[in-house]
């Protein structure tokens, strides 16, 4: 009988511990972090492969040659964008961890107001700093989303041109890289169905690289959009946490003042009782 009671108390203690741990998880920050990691992974992975596919298409079908000098050309721009993708992936991996840690500390501060973790002015300043930083990153991701839509539009134009030529047989439609600013105006890198490069034109329209690169850029655009939604979610979470911490800090000050006043009243009452007792004796 005693063993059953001890086992029941042990199970009850474990369940209470598990419930306490689960109640301390910042689920809103966790959802935003998962969405951020998914968006950044989709943007960086698909964007990197799409840039590699663009490099292959330019060299294979448009016969664009890398500049032998250190002049800034489209291939150097592609390499720079790849390094930017590496930096974005590592930076937002660390930033997601920091926001999750801030969410755990804020949740602990709200739930355990008088526990081991105390709400301080430094904590509120850190929350305000994260709000400002997240807002800046939101604007940055909006710019990245707008920039990613440009190659999507370019590849959609090329894909639509291939479809029109295949279905409607328009011989006057051509691919001219000068329209997209990829090459300088003096260079003529054009693919037309009736020119000497008609074989490259047909191969490009039938190639898997065109479809794959187009869909990879679309996925990268979707990833950037998911990162924007994650930043908005983080802003809502951080603003709510900051408001809760501020209210909890005011409540803590109120409880401290109230406790101090009650202690003073108790001391005054004790002093008067002693004076009355002394006067009676």
PDB file of C-alpha atoms in Angstrom, residues 59-246:
ATOM      1  CA  UNK A  59      27.730  29.872 -70.573  1.00  0.00           C
ATOM      2  CA  UNK A  60      26.049  27.024 -72.469  1.00  0.00           C
ATOM      3  CA  UNK A  61      23.240  28.622 -74.455  1.00  0.00           C
ATOM      4  CA  UNK A  62      24.040  32.346 -74.600  1.00  0.00           C
ATOM      5  CA  UNK A  63      27.804  31.709 -74.861  1.00  0.00           C
ATOM      6  CA  UNK A  64      28.639  34.479 -72.397  1.00  0.00           C
ATOM      7  CA  UNK A  65      32.335  34.295 -71.482  1.00  0.00           C
ATOM      8  CA  UNK A  66      33.741  35.205 -68.093  1.00  0.00           C
ATOM      9  CA  UNK A  67      35.881  38.324 -68.220  1.00  0.00           C
ATOM     10  CA  UNK A  68      39.612  37.483 -68.028  1.00  0.00           C
ATOM     11  CA  UNK A  69      40.263  40.615 -65.962  1.00  0.00           C
ATOM     12  CA  UNK A  70      38.836  41.575 -62.572  1.00  0.00           C
ATOM     13  CA  UNK A  71      36.119  43.654 -64.208  1.00  0.00           C
ATOM     14  CA  UNK A  72      32.667  43.390 -62.683  1.00  0.00           C
ATOM     15  CA  UNK A  73      30.596  41.124 -64.912  1.00  0.00           C
ATOM     16  CA  UNK A  74      27.539  38.918 -64.435  1.00  0.00           C
ATOM     17  CA  UNK A  75      29.594  35.942 -63.220  1.00  0.00           C
ATOM     18  CA  UNK A  76      31.303  37.957 -60.507  1.00  0.00           C
ATOM     19  CA  UNK A  77      27.876  39.256 -59.458  1.00  0.00           C
ATOM     20  CA  UNK A  78      26.624  35.672 -59.209  1.00  0.00           C
ATOM     21  CA  UNK A  79      29.625  34.743 -57.029  1.00  0.00           C
ATOM     22  CA  UNK A  80      28.980  37.761 -54.797  1.00  0.00           C
ATOM     23  CA  UNK A  81      25.315  36.804 -54.418  1.00  0.00           C
ATOM     24  CA  UNK A  82      26.357  33.283 -53.424  1.00  0.00           C
ATOM     25  CA  UNK A  83      28.577  34.666 -50.667  1.00  0.00           C
ATOM     26  CA  UNK A  84      25.705  36.900 -49.549  1.00  0.00           C
ATOM     27  CA  UNK A  85      23.521  33.789 -49.300  1.00  0.00           C
ATOM     28  CA  UNK A  86      26.151  32.112 -47.107  1.00  0.00           C
ATOM     29  CA  UNK A  87      26.170  35.147 -44.814  1.00  0.00           C
ATOM     30  CA  UNK A  88      22.373  35.327 -44.642  1.00  0.00           C
ATOM     31  CA  UNK A  89      22.108  31.642 -43.717  1.00  0.00           C
ATOM     32  CA  UNK A  90      24.647  31.847 -40.883  1.00  0.00           C
ATOM     33  CA  UNK A  91      23.445  35.217 -39.561  1.00  0.00           C
ATOM     34  CA  UNK A  92      19.793  34.283 -39.283  1.00  0.00           C
ATOM     35  CA  UNK A  93      20.615  30.889 -37.810  1.00  0.00           C
ATOM     36  CA  UNK A  94      22.298  32.707 -34.918  1.00  0.00           C
ATOM     37  CA  UNK A  95      19.567  35.363 -34.751  1.00  0.00           C
ATOM     38  CA  UNK A  96      16.840  32.728 -34.488  1.00  0.00           C
ATOM     39  CA  UNK A  97      18.650  31.145 -31.523  1.00  0.00           C
ATOM     40  CA  UNK A  98      18.974  34.544 -29.812  1.00  0.00           C
ATOM     41  CA  UNK A  99      15.272  35.253 -30.231  1.00  0.00           C
ATOM     42  CA  UNK A 100      14.383  31.838 -28.840  1.00  0.00           C
ATOM     43  CA  UNK A 101      16.598  32.462 -25.805  1.00  0.00           C
ATOM     44  CA  UNK A 102      14.969  35.859 -25.302  1.00  0.00           C
ATOM     45  CA  UNK A 103      11.563  34.210 -25.514  1.00  0.00           C
ATOM     46  CA  UNK A 104      12.502  31.636 -22.852  1.00  0.00           C
ATOM     47  CA  UNK A 105      13.825  34.311 -20.489  1.00  0.00           C
ATOM     48  CA  UNK A 106      10.805  36.547 -21.003  1.00  0.00           C
ATOM     49  CA  UNK A 107       8.397  33.666 -20.440  1.00  0.00           C
ATOM     50  CA  UNK A 108      10.269  32.725 -17.268  1.00  0.00           C
ATOM     51  CA  UNK A 109      10.176  36.320 -16.079  1.00  0.00           C
ATOM     52  CA  UNK A 110       6.431  36.558 -16.572  1.00  0.00           C
ATOM     53  CA  UNK A 111       5.531  33.198 -15.026  1.00  0.00           C
ATOM     54  CA  UNK A 112       8.033  33.331 -12.153  1.00  0.00           C
ATOM     55  CA  UNK A 113       7.867  36.965 -11.182  1.00  0.00           C
ATOM     56  CA  UNK A 114       9.331  36.384  -7.751  1.00  0.00           C
ATOM     57  CA  UNK A 115      11.433  33.379  -8.652  1.00  0.00           C
ATOM     58  CA  UNK A 116      15.114  33.135  -9.458  1.00  0.00           C
ATOM     59  CA  UNK A 117      14.834  35.317 -12.577  1.00  0.00           C
ATOM     60  CA  UNK A 118      14.038  38.933 -11.777  1.00  0.00           C
ATOM     61  CA  UNK A 119      12.786  41.482 -14.256  1.00  0.00           C
ATOM     62  CA  UNK A 120      15.386  44.203 -14.650  1.00  0.00           C
ATOM     63  CA  UNK A 121      15.776  47.352 -16.674  1.00  0.00           C
ATOM     64  CA  UNK A 122      18.482  45.594 -18.691  1.00  0.00           C
ATOM     65  CA  UNK A 123      15.988  42.911 -19.695  1.00  0.00           C
ATOM     66  CA  UNK A 124      13.522  45.495 -20.946  1.00  0.00           C
ATOM     67  CA  UNK A 125      16.278  47.266 -22.883  1.00  0.00           C
ATOM     68  CA  UNK A 126      17.276  43.963 -24.505  1.00  0.00           C
ATOM     69  CA  UNK A 127      13.655  43.327 -25.534  1.00  0.00           C
ATOM     70  CA  UNK A 128      13.386  46.841 -26.993  1.00  0.00           C
ATOM     71  CA  UNK A 129      16.678  46.331 -28.850  1.00  0.00           C
ATOM     72  CA  UNK A 130      15.402  43.078 -30.365  1.00  0.00           C
ATOM     73  CA  UNK A 131      12.227  44.848 -31.492  1.00  0.00           C
ATOM     74  CA  UNK A 132      14.230  47.510 -33.304  1.00  0.00           C
ATOM     75  CA  UNK A 133      16.611  44.955 -34.829  1.00  0.00           C
ATOM     76  CA  UNK A 134      13.761  42.720 -35.986  1.00  0.00           C
ATOM     77  CA  UNK A 135      12.061  45.695 -37.621  1.00  0.00           C
ATOM     78  CA  UNK A 136      15.261  46.472 -39.541  1.00  0.00           C
ATOM     79  CA  UNK A 137      15.524  42.832 -40.629  1.00  0.00           C
ATOM     80  CA  UNK A 138      11.891  42.945 -41.731  1.00  0.00           C
ATOM     81  CA  UNK A 139      12.694  45.840 -44.051  1.00  0.00           C
ATOM     82  CA  UNK A 140      15.773  43.971 -45.285  1.00  0.00           C
ATOM     83  CA  UNK A 141      13.726  40.871 -46.098  1.00  0.00           C
ATOM     84  CA  UNK A 142      11.168  42.985 -47.904  1.00  0.00           C
ATOM     85  CA  UNK A 143      14.011  44.279 -50.073  1.00  0.00           C
ATOM     86  CA  UNK A 144      15.333  40.727 -50.599  1.00  0.00           C
ATOM     87  CA  UNK A 145      11.846  39.598 -51.636  1.00  0.00           C
ATOM     88  CA  UNK A 146      11.560  42.435 -54.135  1.00  0.00           C
ATOM     89  CA  UNK A 147      15.043  41.665 -55.496  1.00  0.00           C
ATOM     90  CA  UNK A 148      14.249  37.933 -55.798  1.00  0.00           C
ATOM     91  CA  UNK A 149      11.147  38.714 -57.834  1.00  0.00           C
ATOM     92  CA  UNK A 150      13.341  40.155 -60.618  1.00  0.00           C
ATOM     93  CA  UNK A 151      14.874  36.835 -61.786  1.00  0.00           C
ATOM     94  CA  UNK A 152      11.456  35.220 -61.379  1.00  0.00           C
ATOM     95  CA  UNK A 153      10.046  37.803 -63.797  1.00  0.00           C
ATOM     96  CA  UNK A 154      13.005  37.329 -66.156  1.00  0.00           C
ATOM     97  CA  UNK A 155      12.671  33.541 -66.286  1.00  0.00           C
ATOM     98  CA  UNK A 156       8.909  33.783 -66.579  1.00  0.00           C
ATOM     99  CA  UNK A 157       9.389  36.033 -69.605  1.00  0.00           C
ATOM    100  CA  UNK A 158      11.778  33.523 -71.190  1.00  0.00           C
ATOM    101  CA  UNK A 159       9.481  30.600 -70.380  1.00  0.00           C
ATOM    102  CA  UNK A 160       6.470  32.490 -71.753  1.00  0.00           C
ATOM    103  CA  UNK A 161       8.393  33.304 -74.936  1.00  0.00           C
ATOM    104  CA  UNK A 162       9.209  29.621 -75.440  1.00  0.00           C
ATOM    105  CA  UNK A 163       5.556  28.729 -74.972  1.00  0.00           C
ATOM    106  CA  UNK A 164       4.383  31.363 -77.456  1.00  0.00           C
ATOM    107  CA  UNK A 165       6.871  30.238 -80.086  1.00  0.00           C
ATOM    108  CA  UNK A 166       5.950  26.579 -79.600  1.00  0.00           C
ATOM    109  CA  UNK A 167       2.186  27.154 -79.682  1.00  0.00           C
ATOM    110  CA  UNK A 168       1.720  30.206 -81.919  1.00  0.00           C
ATOM    111  CA  UNK A 169       4.936  30.006 -83.981  1.00  0.00           C
ATOM    112  CA  UNK A 170       6.168  33.615 -83.607  1.00  0.00           C
ATOM    113  CA  UNK A 171       9.574  33.802 -85.357  1.00  0.00           C
ATOM    114  CA  UNK A 172      10.174  37.413 -84.285  1.00  0.00           C
ATOM    115  CA  UNK A 173      10.398  36.674 -80.568  1.00  0.00           C
ATOM    116  CA  UNK A 174      13.980  36.617 -79.288  1.00  0.00           C
ATOM    117  CA  UNK A 175      15.922  36.400 -76.037  1.00  0.00           C
ATOM    118  CA  UNK A 176      18.102  39.491 -75.626  1.00  0.00           C
ATOM    119  CA  UNK A 177      20.186  39.687 -72.466  1.00  0.00           C
ATOM    120  CA  UNK A 178      20.559  43.433 -72.898  1.00  0.00           C
ATOM    121  CA  UNK A 179      16.892  43.847 -71.973  1.00  0.00           C
ATOM    122  CA  UNK A 180      17.628  42.471 -68.514  1.00  0.00           C
ATOM    123  CA  UNK A 181      20.871  44.374 -67.947  1.00  0.00           C
ATOM    124  CA  UNK A 182      22.931  41.197 -67.771  1.00  0.00           C
ATOM    125  CA  UNK A 183      25.383  42.318 -70.452  1.00  0.00           C
ATOM    126  CA  UNK A 184      26.365  45.764 -71.636  1.00  0.00           C
ATOM    127  CA  UNK A 185      24.567  47.503 -74.486  1.00  0.00           C
ATOM    128  CA  UNK A 186      27.562  47.121 -76.801  1.00  0.00           C
ATOM    129  CA  UNK A 187      27.473  43.326 -76.497  1.00  0.00           C
ATOM    130  CA  UNK A 188      24.868  41.482 -78.499  1.00  0.00           C
ATOM    131  CA  UNK A 189      23.892  38.256 -76.789  1.00  0.00           C
ATOM    132  CA  UNK A 190      20.644  37.353 -78.502  1.00  0.00           C
ATOM    133  CA  UNK A 191      18.892  34.068 -79.267  1.00  0.00           C
ATOM    134  CA  UNK A 192      16.326  34.015 -82.058  1.00  0.00           C
ATOM    135  CA  UNK A 193      14.577  31.064 -83.715  1.00  0.00           C
ATOM    136  CA  UNK A 194      15.532  32.260 -87.210  1.00  0.00           C
ATOM    137  CA  UNK A 195      19.157  33.243 -86.591  1.00  0.00           C
ATOM    138  CA  UNK A 196      22.380  31.253 -86.634  1.00  0.00           C
ATOM    139  CA  UNK A 197      21.854  30.494 -82.950  1.00  0.00           C
ATOM    140  CA  UNK A 198      18.504  28.793 -83.549  1.00  0.00           C
ATOM    141  CA  UNK A 199      19.889  25.503 -82.286  1.00  0.00           C
ATOM    142  CA  UNK A 200      20.742  27.083 -78.935  1.00  0.00           C
ATOM    143  CA  UNK A 201      17.300  28.700 -78.885  1.00  0.00           C
ATOM    144  CA  UNK A 202      15.528  25.375 -79.322  1.00  0.00           C
ATOM    145  CA  UNK A 203      17.832  23.603 -76.889  1.00  0.00           C
ATOM    146  CA  UNK A 204      17.211  26.275 -74.248  1.00  0.00           C
ATOM    147  CA  UNK A 205      13.435  26.012 -74.582  1.00  0.00           C
ATOM    148  CA  UNK A 206      13.604  22.222 -74.345  1.00  0.00           C
ATOM    149  CA  UNK A 207      16.250  22.039 -71.634  1.00  0.00           C
ATOM    150  CA  UNK A 208      15.661  20.991 -68.055  1.00  0.00           C
ATOM    151  CA  UNK A 209      17.922  23.780 -66.815  1.00  0.00           C
ATOM    152  CA  UNK A 210      15.398  26.453 -67.798  1.00  0.00           C
ATOM    153  CA  UNK A 211      12.454  24.830 -65.989  1.00  0.00           C
ATOM    154  CA  UNK A 212      14.523  23.827 -62.977  1.00  0.00           C
ATOM    155  CA  UNK A 213      16.137  27.249 -62.547  1.00  0.00           C
ATOM    156  CA  UNK A 214      12.786  29.002 -62.978  1.00  0.00           C
ATOM    157  CA  UNK A 215      11.121  26.847 -60.319  1.00  0.00           C
ATOM    158  CA  UNK A 216      14.116  27.211 -57.994  1.00  0.00           C
ATOM    159  CA  UNK A 217      13.823  30.999 -58.145  1.00  0.00           C
ATOM    160  CA  UNK A 218      10.090  30.688 -57.423  1.00  0.00           C
ATOM    161  CA  UNK A 219      10.877  28.570 -54.353  1.00  0.00           C
ATOM    162  CA  UNK A 220      13.511  31.096 -53.268  1.00  0.00           C
ATOM    163  CA  UNK A 221      10.890  33.852 -53.579  1.00  0.00           C
ATOM    164  CA  UNK A 222       8.514  31.771 -51.449  1.00  0.00           C
ATOM    165  CA  UNK A 223      11.252  31.315 -48.856  1.00  0.00           C
ATOM    166  CA  UNK A 224      11.873  35.055 -48.715  1.00  0.00           C
ATOM    167  CA  UNK A 225       8.138  35.602 -48.243  1.00  0.00           C
ATOM    168  CA  UNK A 226       8.118  33.062 -45.394  1.00  0.00           C
ATOM    169  CA  UNK A 227      11.010  34.920 -43.749  1.00  0.00           C
ATOM    170  CA  UNK A 228       9.022  38.171 -44.009  1.00  0.00           C
ATOM    171  CA  UNK A 229       6.049  36.505 -42.298  1.00  0.00           C
ATOM    172  CA  UNK A 230       8.408  35.166 -39.605  1.00  0.00           C
ATOM    173  CA  UNK A 231       9.771  38.670 -38.992  1.00  0.00           C
ATOM    174  CA  UNK A 232       6.239  40.044 -38.645  1.00  0.00           C
ATOM    175  CA  UNK A 233       5.428  37.198 -36.235  1.00  0.00           C
ATOM    176  CA  UNK A 234       8.562  37.977 -34.228  1.00  0.00           C
ATOM    177  CA  UNK A 235       7.595  41.646 -34.039  1.00  0.00           C
ATOM    178  CA  UNK A 236       4.192  40.743 -32.600  1.00  0.00           C
ATOM    179  CA  UNK A 237       5.733  38.336 -30.098  1.00  0.00           C
ATOM    180  CA  UNK A 238       8.469  40.733 -29.008  1.00  0.00           C
ATOM    181  CA  UNK A 239       6.039  43.643 -28.652  1.00  0.00           C
ATOM    182  CA  UNK A 240       3.679  41.522 -26.549  1.00  0.00           C
ATOM    183  CA  UNK A 241       6.550  40.248 -24.378  1.00  0.00           C
ATOM    184  CA  UNK A 242       7.854  43.764 -23.867  1.00  0.00           C
ATOM    185  CA  UNK A 243       4.406  44.971 -22.821  1.00  0.00           C
ATOM    186  CA  UNK A 244       3.970  42.015 -20.454  1.00  0.00           C
ATOM    187  CA  UNK A 245       7.397  42.561 -18.912  1.00  0.00           C
ATOM    188  CA  UNK A 246       6.687  46.251 -18.452  1.00  0.00           C
TER     189      UNK A 246
END
